Structure formats: structure tokens, C-alpha cells
Coordinates of C-alpha atoms in Angstrom, one line a residue:
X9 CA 85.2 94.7 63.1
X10 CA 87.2 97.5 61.5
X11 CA 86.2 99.4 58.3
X12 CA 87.9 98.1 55.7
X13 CA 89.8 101.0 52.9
X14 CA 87.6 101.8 50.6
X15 CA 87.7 99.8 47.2
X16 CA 89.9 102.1 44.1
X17 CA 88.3 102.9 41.6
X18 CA 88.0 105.8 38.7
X19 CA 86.8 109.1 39.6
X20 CA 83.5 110.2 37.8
X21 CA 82.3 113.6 38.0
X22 CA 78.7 114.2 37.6
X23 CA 77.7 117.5 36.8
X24 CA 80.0 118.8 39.7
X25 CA 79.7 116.2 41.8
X26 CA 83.0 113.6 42.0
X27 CA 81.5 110.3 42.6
X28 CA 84.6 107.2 43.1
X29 CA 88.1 108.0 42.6
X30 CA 87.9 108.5 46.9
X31 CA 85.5 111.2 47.2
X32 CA 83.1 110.5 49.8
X33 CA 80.5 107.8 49.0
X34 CA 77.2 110.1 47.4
X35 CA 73.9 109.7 48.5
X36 CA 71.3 109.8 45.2
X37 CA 67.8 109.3 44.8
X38 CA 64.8 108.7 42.0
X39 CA 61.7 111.2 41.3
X40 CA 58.0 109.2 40.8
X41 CA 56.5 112.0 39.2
X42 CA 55.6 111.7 35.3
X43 CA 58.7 113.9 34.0
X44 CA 56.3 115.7 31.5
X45 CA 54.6 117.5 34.8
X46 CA 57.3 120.2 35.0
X47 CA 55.7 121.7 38.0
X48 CA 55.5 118.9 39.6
X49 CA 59.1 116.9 38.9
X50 CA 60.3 120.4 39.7
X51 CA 58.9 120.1 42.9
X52 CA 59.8 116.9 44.0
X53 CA 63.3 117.2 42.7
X54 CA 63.6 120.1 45.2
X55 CA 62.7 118.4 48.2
X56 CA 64.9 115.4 47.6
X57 CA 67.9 117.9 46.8
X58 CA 66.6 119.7 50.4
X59 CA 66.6 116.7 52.1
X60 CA 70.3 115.9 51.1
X61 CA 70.0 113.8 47.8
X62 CA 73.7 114.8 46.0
X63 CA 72.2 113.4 42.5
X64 CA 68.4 112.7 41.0
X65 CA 67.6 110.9 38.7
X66 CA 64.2 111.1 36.7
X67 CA 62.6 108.9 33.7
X68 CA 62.8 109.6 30.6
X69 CA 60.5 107.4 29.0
X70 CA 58.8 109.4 26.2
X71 CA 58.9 112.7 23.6
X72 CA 56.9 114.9 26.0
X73 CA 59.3 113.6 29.4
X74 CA 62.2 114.6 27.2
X75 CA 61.0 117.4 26.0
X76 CA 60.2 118.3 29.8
X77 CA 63.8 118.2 31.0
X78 CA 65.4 121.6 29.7
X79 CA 62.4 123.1 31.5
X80 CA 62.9 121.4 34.5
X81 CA 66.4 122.1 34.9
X82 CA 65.6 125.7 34.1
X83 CA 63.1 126.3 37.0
X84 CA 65.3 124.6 39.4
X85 CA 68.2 126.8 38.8
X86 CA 65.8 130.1 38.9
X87 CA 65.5 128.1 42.4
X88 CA 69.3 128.1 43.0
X89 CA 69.2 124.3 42.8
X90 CA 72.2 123.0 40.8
X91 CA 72.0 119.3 41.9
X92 CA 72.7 116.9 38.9
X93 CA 70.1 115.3 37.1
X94 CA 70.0 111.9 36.1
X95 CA 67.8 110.0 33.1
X96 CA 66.9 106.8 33.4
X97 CA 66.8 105.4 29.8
X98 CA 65.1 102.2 28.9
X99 CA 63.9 101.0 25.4
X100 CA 64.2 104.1 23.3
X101 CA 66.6 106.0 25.0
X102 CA 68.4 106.1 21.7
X103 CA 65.6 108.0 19.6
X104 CA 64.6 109.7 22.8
X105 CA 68.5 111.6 23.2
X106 CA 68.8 112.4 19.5
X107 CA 65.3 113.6 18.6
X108 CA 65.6 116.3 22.1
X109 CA 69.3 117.3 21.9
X110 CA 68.1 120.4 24.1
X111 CA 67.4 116.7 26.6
X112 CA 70.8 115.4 26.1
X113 CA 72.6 118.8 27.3
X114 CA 70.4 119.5 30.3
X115 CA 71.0 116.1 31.9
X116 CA 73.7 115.5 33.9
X117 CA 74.0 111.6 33.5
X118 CA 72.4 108.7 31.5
X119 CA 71.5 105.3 32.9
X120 CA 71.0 102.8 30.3
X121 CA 70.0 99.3 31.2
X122 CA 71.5 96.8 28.4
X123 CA 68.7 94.5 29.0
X124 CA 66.5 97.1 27.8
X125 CA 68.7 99.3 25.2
X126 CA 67.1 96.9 22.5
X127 CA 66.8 93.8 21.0
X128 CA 68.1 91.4 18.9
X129 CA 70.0 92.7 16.0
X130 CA 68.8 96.4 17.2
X131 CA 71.0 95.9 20.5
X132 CA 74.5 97.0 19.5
X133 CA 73.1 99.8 16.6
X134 CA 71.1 101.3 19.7
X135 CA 73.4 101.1 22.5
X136 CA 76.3 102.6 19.9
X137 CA 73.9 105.5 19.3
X138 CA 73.6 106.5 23.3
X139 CA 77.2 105.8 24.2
X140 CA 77.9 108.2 21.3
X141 CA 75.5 110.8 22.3
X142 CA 77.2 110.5 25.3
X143 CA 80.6 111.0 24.3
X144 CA 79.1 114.1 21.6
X145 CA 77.5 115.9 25.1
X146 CA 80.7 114.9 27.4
X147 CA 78.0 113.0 29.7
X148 CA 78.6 109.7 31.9
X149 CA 77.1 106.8 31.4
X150 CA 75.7 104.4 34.6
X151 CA 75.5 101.4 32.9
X152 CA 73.0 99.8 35.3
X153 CA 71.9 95.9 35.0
X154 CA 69.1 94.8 36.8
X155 CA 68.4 91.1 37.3
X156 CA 64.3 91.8 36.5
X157 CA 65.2 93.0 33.1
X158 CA 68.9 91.1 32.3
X159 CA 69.9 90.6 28.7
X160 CA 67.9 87.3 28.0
X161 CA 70.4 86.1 25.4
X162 CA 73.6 85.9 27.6
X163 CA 71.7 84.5 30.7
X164 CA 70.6 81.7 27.8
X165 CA 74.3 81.2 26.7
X166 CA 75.4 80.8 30.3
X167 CA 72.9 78.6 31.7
X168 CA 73.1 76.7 28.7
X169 CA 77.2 76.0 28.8
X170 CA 76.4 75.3 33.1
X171 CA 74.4 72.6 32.1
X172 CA 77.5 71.1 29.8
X173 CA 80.1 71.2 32.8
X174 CA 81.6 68.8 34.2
X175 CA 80.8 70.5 37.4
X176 CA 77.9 72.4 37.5
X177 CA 77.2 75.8 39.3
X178 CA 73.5 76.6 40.6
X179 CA 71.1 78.4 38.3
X180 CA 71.5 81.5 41.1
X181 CA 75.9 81.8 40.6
X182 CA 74.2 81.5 36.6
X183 CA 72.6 84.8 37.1
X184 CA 75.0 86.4 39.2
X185 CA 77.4 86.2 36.3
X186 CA 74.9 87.0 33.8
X187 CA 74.1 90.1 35.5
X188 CA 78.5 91.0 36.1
X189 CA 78.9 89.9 32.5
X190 CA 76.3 91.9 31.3
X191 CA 77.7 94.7 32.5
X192 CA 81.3 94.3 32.2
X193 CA 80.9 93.6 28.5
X194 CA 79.2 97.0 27.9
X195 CA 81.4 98.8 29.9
X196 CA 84.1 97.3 27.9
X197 CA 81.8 98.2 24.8
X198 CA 81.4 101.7 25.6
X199 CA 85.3 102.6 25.6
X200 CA 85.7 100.5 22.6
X201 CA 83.3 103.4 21.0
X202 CA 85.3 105.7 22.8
X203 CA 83.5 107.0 26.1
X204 CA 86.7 107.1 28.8
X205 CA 86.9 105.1 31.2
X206 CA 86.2 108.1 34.2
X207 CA 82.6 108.5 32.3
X208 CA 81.6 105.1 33.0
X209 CA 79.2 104.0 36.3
X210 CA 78.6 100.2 37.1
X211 CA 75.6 98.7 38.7
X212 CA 74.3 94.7 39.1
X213 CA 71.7 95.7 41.4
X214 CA 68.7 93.1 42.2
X215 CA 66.7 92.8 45.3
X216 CA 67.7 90.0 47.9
X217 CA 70.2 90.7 50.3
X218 CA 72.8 88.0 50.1
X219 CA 72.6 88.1 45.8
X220 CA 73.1 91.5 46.3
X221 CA 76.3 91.3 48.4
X222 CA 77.6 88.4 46.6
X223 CA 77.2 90.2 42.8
X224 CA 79.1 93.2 44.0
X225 CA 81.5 91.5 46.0
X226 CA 82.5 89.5 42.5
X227 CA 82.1 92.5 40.8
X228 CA 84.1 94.9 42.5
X229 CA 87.0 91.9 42.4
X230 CA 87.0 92.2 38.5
X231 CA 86.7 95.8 37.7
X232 CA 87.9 99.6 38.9
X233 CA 85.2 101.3 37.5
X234 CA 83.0 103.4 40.0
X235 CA 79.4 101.5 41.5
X236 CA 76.4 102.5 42.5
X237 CA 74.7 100.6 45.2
X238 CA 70.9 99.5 45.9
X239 CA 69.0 96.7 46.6
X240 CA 66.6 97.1 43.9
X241 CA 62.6 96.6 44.7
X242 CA 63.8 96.9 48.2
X243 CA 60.2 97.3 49.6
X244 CA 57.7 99.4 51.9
X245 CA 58.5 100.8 55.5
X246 CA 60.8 98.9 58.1
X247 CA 61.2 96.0 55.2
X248 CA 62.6 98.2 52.8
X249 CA 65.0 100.1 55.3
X250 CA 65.8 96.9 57.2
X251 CA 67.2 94.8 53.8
X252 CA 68.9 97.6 52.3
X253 CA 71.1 98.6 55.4
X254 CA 71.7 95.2 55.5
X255 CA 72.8 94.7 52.3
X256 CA 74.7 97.6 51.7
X257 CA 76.3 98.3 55.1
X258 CA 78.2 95.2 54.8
X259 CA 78.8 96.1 51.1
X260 CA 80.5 99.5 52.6
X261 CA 82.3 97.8 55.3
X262 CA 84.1 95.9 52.8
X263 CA 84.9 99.1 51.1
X264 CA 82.6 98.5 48.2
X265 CA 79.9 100.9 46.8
X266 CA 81.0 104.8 45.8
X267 CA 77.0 106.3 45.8
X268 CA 74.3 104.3 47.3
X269 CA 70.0 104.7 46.9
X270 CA 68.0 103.4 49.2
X271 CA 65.1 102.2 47.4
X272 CA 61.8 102.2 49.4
X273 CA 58.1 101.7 48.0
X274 CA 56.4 104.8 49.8
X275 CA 53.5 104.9 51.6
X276 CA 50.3 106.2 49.8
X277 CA 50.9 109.4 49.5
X278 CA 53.9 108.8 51.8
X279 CA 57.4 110.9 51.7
X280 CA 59.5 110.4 49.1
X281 CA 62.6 111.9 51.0
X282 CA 62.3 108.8 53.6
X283 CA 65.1 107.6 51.1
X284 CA 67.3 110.2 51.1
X285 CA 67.1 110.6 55.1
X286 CA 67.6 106.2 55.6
X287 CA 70.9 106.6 53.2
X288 CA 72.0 109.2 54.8
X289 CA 71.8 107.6 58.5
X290 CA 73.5 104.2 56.7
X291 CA 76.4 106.1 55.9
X292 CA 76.3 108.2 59.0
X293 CA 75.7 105.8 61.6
X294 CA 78.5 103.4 59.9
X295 CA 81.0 106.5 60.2
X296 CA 81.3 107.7 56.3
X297 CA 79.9 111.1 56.5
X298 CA 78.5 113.3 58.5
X299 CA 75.3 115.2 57.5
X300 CA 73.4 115.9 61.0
X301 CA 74.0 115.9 64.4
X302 CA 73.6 112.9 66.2
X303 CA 71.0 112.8 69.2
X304 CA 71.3 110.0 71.4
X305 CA 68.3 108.7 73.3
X306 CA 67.8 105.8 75.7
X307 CA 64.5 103.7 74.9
X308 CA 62.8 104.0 77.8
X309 CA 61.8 101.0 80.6
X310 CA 60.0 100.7 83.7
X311 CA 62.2 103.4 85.2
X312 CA 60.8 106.6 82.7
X313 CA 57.5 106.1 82.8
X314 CA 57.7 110.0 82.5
X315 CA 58.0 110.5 78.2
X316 CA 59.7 114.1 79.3
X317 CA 63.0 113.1 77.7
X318 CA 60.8 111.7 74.5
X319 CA 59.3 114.8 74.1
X320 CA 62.9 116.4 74.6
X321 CA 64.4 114.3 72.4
X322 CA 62.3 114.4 69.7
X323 CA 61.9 118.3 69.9
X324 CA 66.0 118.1 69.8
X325 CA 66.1 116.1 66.6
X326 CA 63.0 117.9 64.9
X327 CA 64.9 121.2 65.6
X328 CA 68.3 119.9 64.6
X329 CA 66.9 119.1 61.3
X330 CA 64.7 121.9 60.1
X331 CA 67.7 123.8 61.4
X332 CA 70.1 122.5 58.9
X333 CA 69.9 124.2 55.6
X334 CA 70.9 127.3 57.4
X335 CA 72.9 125.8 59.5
X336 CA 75.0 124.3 56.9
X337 CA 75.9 128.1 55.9
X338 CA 76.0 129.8 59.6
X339 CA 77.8 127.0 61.6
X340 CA 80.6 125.2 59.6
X341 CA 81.2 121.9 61.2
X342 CA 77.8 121.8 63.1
X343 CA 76.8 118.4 61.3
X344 CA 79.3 116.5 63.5
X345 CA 77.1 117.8 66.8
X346 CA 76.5 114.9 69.4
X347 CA 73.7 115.7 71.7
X348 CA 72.4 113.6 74.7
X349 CA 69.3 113.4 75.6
X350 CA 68.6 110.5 78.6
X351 CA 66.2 109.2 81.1
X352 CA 67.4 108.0 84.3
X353 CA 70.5 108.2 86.6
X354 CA 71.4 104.4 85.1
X355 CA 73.2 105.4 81.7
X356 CA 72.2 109.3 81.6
X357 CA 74.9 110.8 83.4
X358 CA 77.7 108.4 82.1
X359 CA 76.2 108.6 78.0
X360 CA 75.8 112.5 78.5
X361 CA 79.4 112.8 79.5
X362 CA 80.3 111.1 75.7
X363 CA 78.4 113.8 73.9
X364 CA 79.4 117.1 73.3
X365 CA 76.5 118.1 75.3
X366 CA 73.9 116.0 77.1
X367 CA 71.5 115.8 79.8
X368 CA 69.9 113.2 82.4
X369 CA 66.4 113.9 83.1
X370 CA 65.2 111.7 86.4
X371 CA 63.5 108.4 85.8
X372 CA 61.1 106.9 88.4
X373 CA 61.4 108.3 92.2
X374 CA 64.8 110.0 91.5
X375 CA 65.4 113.8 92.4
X376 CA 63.6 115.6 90.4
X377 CA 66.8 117.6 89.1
X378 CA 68.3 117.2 85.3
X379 CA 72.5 117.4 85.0
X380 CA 73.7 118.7 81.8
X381 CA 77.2 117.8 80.4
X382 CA 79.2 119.7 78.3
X383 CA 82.2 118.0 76.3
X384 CA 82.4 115.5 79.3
X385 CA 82.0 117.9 82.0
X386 CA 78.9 118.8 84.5
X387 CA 77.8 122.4 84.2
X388 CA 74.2 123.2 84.7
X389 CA 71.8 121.2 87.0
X390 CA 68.4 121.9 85.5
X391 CA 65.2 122.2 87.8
X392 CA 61.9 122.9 87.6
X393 CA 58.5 122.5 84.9
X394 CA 60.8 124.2 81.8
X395 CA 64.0 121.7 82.3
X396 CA 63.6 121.2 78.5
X397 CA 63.4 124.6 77.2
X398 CA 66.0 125.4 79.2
X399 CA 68.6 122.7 77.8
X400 CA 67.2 123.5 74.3
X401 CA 68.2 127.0 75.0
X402 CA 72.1 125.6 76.3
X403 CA 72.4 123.6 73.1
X404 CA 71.7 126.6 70.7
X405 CA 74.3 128.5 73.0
X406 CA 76.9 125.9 72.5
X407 CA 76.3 125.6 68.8
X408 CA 76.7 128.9 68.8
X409 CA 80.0 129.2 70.7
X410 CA 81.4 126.0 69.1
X411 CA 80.8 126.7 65.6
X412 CA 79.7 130.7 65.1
X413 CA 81.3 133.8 64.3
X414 CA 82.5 134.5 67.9
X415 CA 83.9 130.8 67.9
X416 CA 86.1 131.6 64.3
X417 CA 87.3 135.4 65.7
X418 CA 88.4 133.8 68.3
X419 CA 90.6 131.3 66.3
X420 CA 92.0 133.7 64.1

């Protein structure tokens, strides 16, 4: 099944950062620290932006949180870091914005959910004040819906003129258009107030997988404006991972979905980049972008009962991405790398061969010799107890080569 062209739709830019309009699709991410720890929100902004995360966003829930921002973006930049910041507004994002104005100018986006922007007759006074603090600081807008918190009124009206059809829908297509109408209408809303149409974000975000793909696919049939993908609540460990590649890499087959977040429950004390690093490998496995080299491993049977090449592999892949950040600046280009790293005669030589460079380490009662490939072609057979130091060694020579200095003279 071919990739299908991606979905048009209006360019946003976000503090620098051109997300729809088709730039490449943006991988963002979501702090859990309390805001008002500057130290600490500083700190876990950092890694997420070292681990690859192109936007994060952090709450803004309360006076000290906004009053924390301008800091936080200060000590970042004193860290070089310029990636955009995103606050999540919910309930009094209105007072919040114009009571910290230093707030509103050191964010790089809002994300307002009109379930929660206020209430009754309070609803359109309050969302009017944030789309027009947005339009006074020149910020966009994600207007994000989320089917735990949708605007109880409209689902009401909907479900309530189902019931009158002739023809009924179920309760679940109800929702779905709740949630697209909900945000449709305040999109529609916000450029009546005047925020252009190239400042406005759409999300209908909710957390099983066929709801998901079956809101955005509506969705991104009635509108052009830019979306962010996520299955929200998407879970804990290989649960979490599992449903939202699921859900979103048939989303971004169909061409659907301009910045994605992959929204895992961590561990206890677990990694909060494990999000940045599973969006990533969605959009690089399904051929979108490129942000580290690939190492190919086979998984082992009854013919490698030797874990050599699991060793290698992983010391391969560990290097590779601690490598990176300097990388980035030393070796233009290095992030499309394939690398090989295999354990029998069976598919090593013939997988090694595909990558740029690759090597067969014997399986089970095969010579105890290692063939390394380079862009298809043997070079090197590798023998003896320090086979893998010696192919990690040929793989920073290649890098080097390939993509260094001497690689560029040589091209000019």
C-alpha cells in the first residue's frame, strides 16, 4: 500500500517552526512537571527538546505557573534552547493570559479546549478574551477538543435531534460529530474575531483507535486547517506505543495529521522522552523523516545462540544515538545511515548487502568469520575475539568518509 499525498492544509508557524502548509509532519511533546518549579520544567523541557521534541507544551493552570513561564523561557535560551513553548489553557486561561502579559509574550502557542474555556453564558465572553489575546501577541491558537472534556451543551443538542430522526445514528457517530463540531465552530469563531486562518491548529483527539481514525478522517474531509494528532490517554508501556502507531500510522498513510504526540503514561519515575523517541520511529519507520540511523537486527533463533551480534547491535544503536547531537552539526545527512548488524549466514550476508554498511556475524557451527558489506559490496572479513570493535571502528570510518569534511572537499 502506497503513501497517500499528504492532506493541504494552512501553514502555521510556531515560534519558528512551520507546522502544515507541507512542511514535514512535527514531532511535539507535553512536560509533567508543576510549571511553577522553574528549575525543574526547565529541566525537563531540555531533555524532551534533546531528545527531538520540535514543540513543548506545558500547563498553565494557575498565577504562580504563569508567572513561571517568562523565567522558564529565559533559562532555556541562557541554555541555547529556542524550541517553542506551548500552554495548555483550561478553565481560566482567560484571566490567566491577561493578568501575566509577560505569560502571553513568552509562549509560543495557546491550546484552548472549548469544553473547558467556560461555561454557560461565560463561554463566548471567555473564549473572545483568549482568541483576542491571541491576536494582541500575534500567537496561534490549537483549538484542541477532547472527547473526556466535550462541550456538554452541543453533545446534548445532537444526541437530542438523533433521537428525532427518522433514521437514527449510534450514540458513538453522536460524539464524533460533537467533538468535529465543537471544534469547527470555534475555529470558525476565532476568525470571525479576527485570528487568521494560518494561526489556527485543530484537534478531536480521544483515546480508542478506530474513534480516533474515524473523527480525523471526517474531519480532515471538512476543513484545511492544520491538525495535530494523538490518541489521547493512550496508556503505559507497549499498550500505549502499540494503539497510538496504530492509530496514527494509518492516520499518516492517508495523508492526515501535520504534528503528532505520542501520549504514553510513564513508568514511575520512568522517562518522559520515551514519547518523543516512539513518535519519532512512527514517522521514521513509515518513511516521513529521518532523525537517526536505522540499525537493522535479526531476532535471533535456534541458530545464534551466541547474543555477540545483540551486544553489537545494541552497542551500534546506543552509540548512534548519544552520537547524534553532534552529529547533527559534524556529519550533514548522517540521520539517513543504515547499518546492519546480523546473526547467521541465513539472511546476514544478503540484509547486510541492503545497508550502507553491515555485517554477518556466524550463527551456530558456522566459520567463525564475520563479512562486512559496504553499500552492497564485501570488504572486510572480520576474525577473531574483537570482531565487534572492529566493525564499530569501520562504521565511524564510513561515517566519516560519507558525510565529513574530507567527504564535502572532495565534492566541491
Amino acid at each position: 500500500m502506497s503513501i497517500l499525498p499528504r492532506r493541504p492544509s494552512v501553514g502555521v508557524n510556531i515560534g519558528g517552526v512551520m507546522v502544515g502548509g507541507g512542511a514535514p509532519i512535527v514531532v511535539q511533546s507535553m512536560t509533567n512537571t508543576d510549571t511553577a518549579d522553574i528549575d525543574a520544567t526547565v529541566k525537563q523541557v531540555a531533555e524532551l527538546w534533546r531528545a527531538g521534541s520540535e514543540l513543548v507544551r506545558i500547563t498553565v493552570d494557575r498565577d504562580e505557573a504563569a508567572a513561571a513561564v517568562p523565567h522558564i523561557r529565559e533559562k532555556l535560551l541562557k541554555r541555547g534552547i529556542a524550541v517553542p513553548l506551548v500552554g495548555d489553557f483550561h478553565y481560566i486561561g482567560h484571566k490567566l493570559l491577561t493578568d501575566h502579559p509577560a505569560c502571553a509574550e513568552a509562549l509560543d502557542k495557546y491550546r484552548i479546549n472549548p469544553g473547558n474555556v467556560g461555561f454557560k453564558a461565560k463561554r463566548d465572553t471567555q473564549f473572545t478574551t483568549l482568541i483576542e489575546l491571541a491576536i494582541r501577541y500575534d500567537k496561534p491558537v490549537r483549538i484542541g477538543v477532547n472527547w473526556g472534556s466535550l462541550d456538554e451543551v452541543l453533545l446534548t443538542r445532537l444526541m437530542d435531534e438523533n433521537s428525532r430522526a427518522a433514521v437514527p445514528i449510534s450514540a458513538a457517530a453522536v460524539q464524533r460529530e460533537a467533538i468535529i463540531q465543537s471544534a469547527l465552530l470555534s475555529a470558525a469563531r476565532a476568525e470571525e474575531i479576527g485570528l487568521p486562518r494560518n494561526r489556527i491548529l485543530l484537534s478531536t483527539k480521544v483515546s480508542d483507535v478506530q474513534h480516533l481514525i474515524a473523527v480525523y478522517q471526517d474531519l480532515a474531509a471538512r476543513c484545511d486547517y492544520a491538525l495535530h494528532l494523538g490518541l489521547t490517554e493512550a496508556g503505559m508501556g507497549s499498550k500505549g506505543i502499540v494503539a497510538s502507531s496504530a492509530a496514527m500510522g494509518i492516520l499518516l498513510q492517508q495523508g492526515i495529521g501535520d504534528t503528532i504526540r505520542v501520549s504514553l503514561t510513564p513508568e514511575p519515575g520512568g522517562d518522559r522522552t520515551l514519547e518523543v523517541k516512539v513518535a519519532q520511529e512512527l514517522l521514521q519507520t513509515m518513511g516521513f523523516r529521518r532523525f537517526l540511523p536505522v540499525v537493522a537486527a535479526c531476532p535471533g533463533c535456534g541458530r545464534t545462540t551466541s547474543t555477540t551480534f545483540q551486544t553489537l547491535a545494541k552497542d551500534i544503536q546506543d552509540h548512534l544515538s548519544t552520537s547524534m547531537p553532534v552529529w547533527k552539526e559534524r556529519y550533514p545527512g548522517v540521520e539517513g545511515l543504515s547499518v546492519a548488524v546480523m546473526g547467521c549466514i541465513v539472511n546476514g550476508p544478503g540484509e547486510s548487502k541492503h545497508a550502507n554498511i553491515g555485517i554477518s556475524l556466524p550463527g551456530t557451527g558456522e566459520t567463525p568469520a564475520a563479512p562486512v558489506f559496504i553499500d552492497g559490496e564485501k570488504v572486510a572479513t572480520l576474525r577473531g575475539a574483537d570482531v565487534a570493535d572492529q566493525f564499530k571502528q569501520m562504521v565511524a570510518d564510513y561515517i566519516e568518509q560519507r558525510f565529513g569534511a574530507g567527504r564535502q572537499g572532495a565534492a566541491e
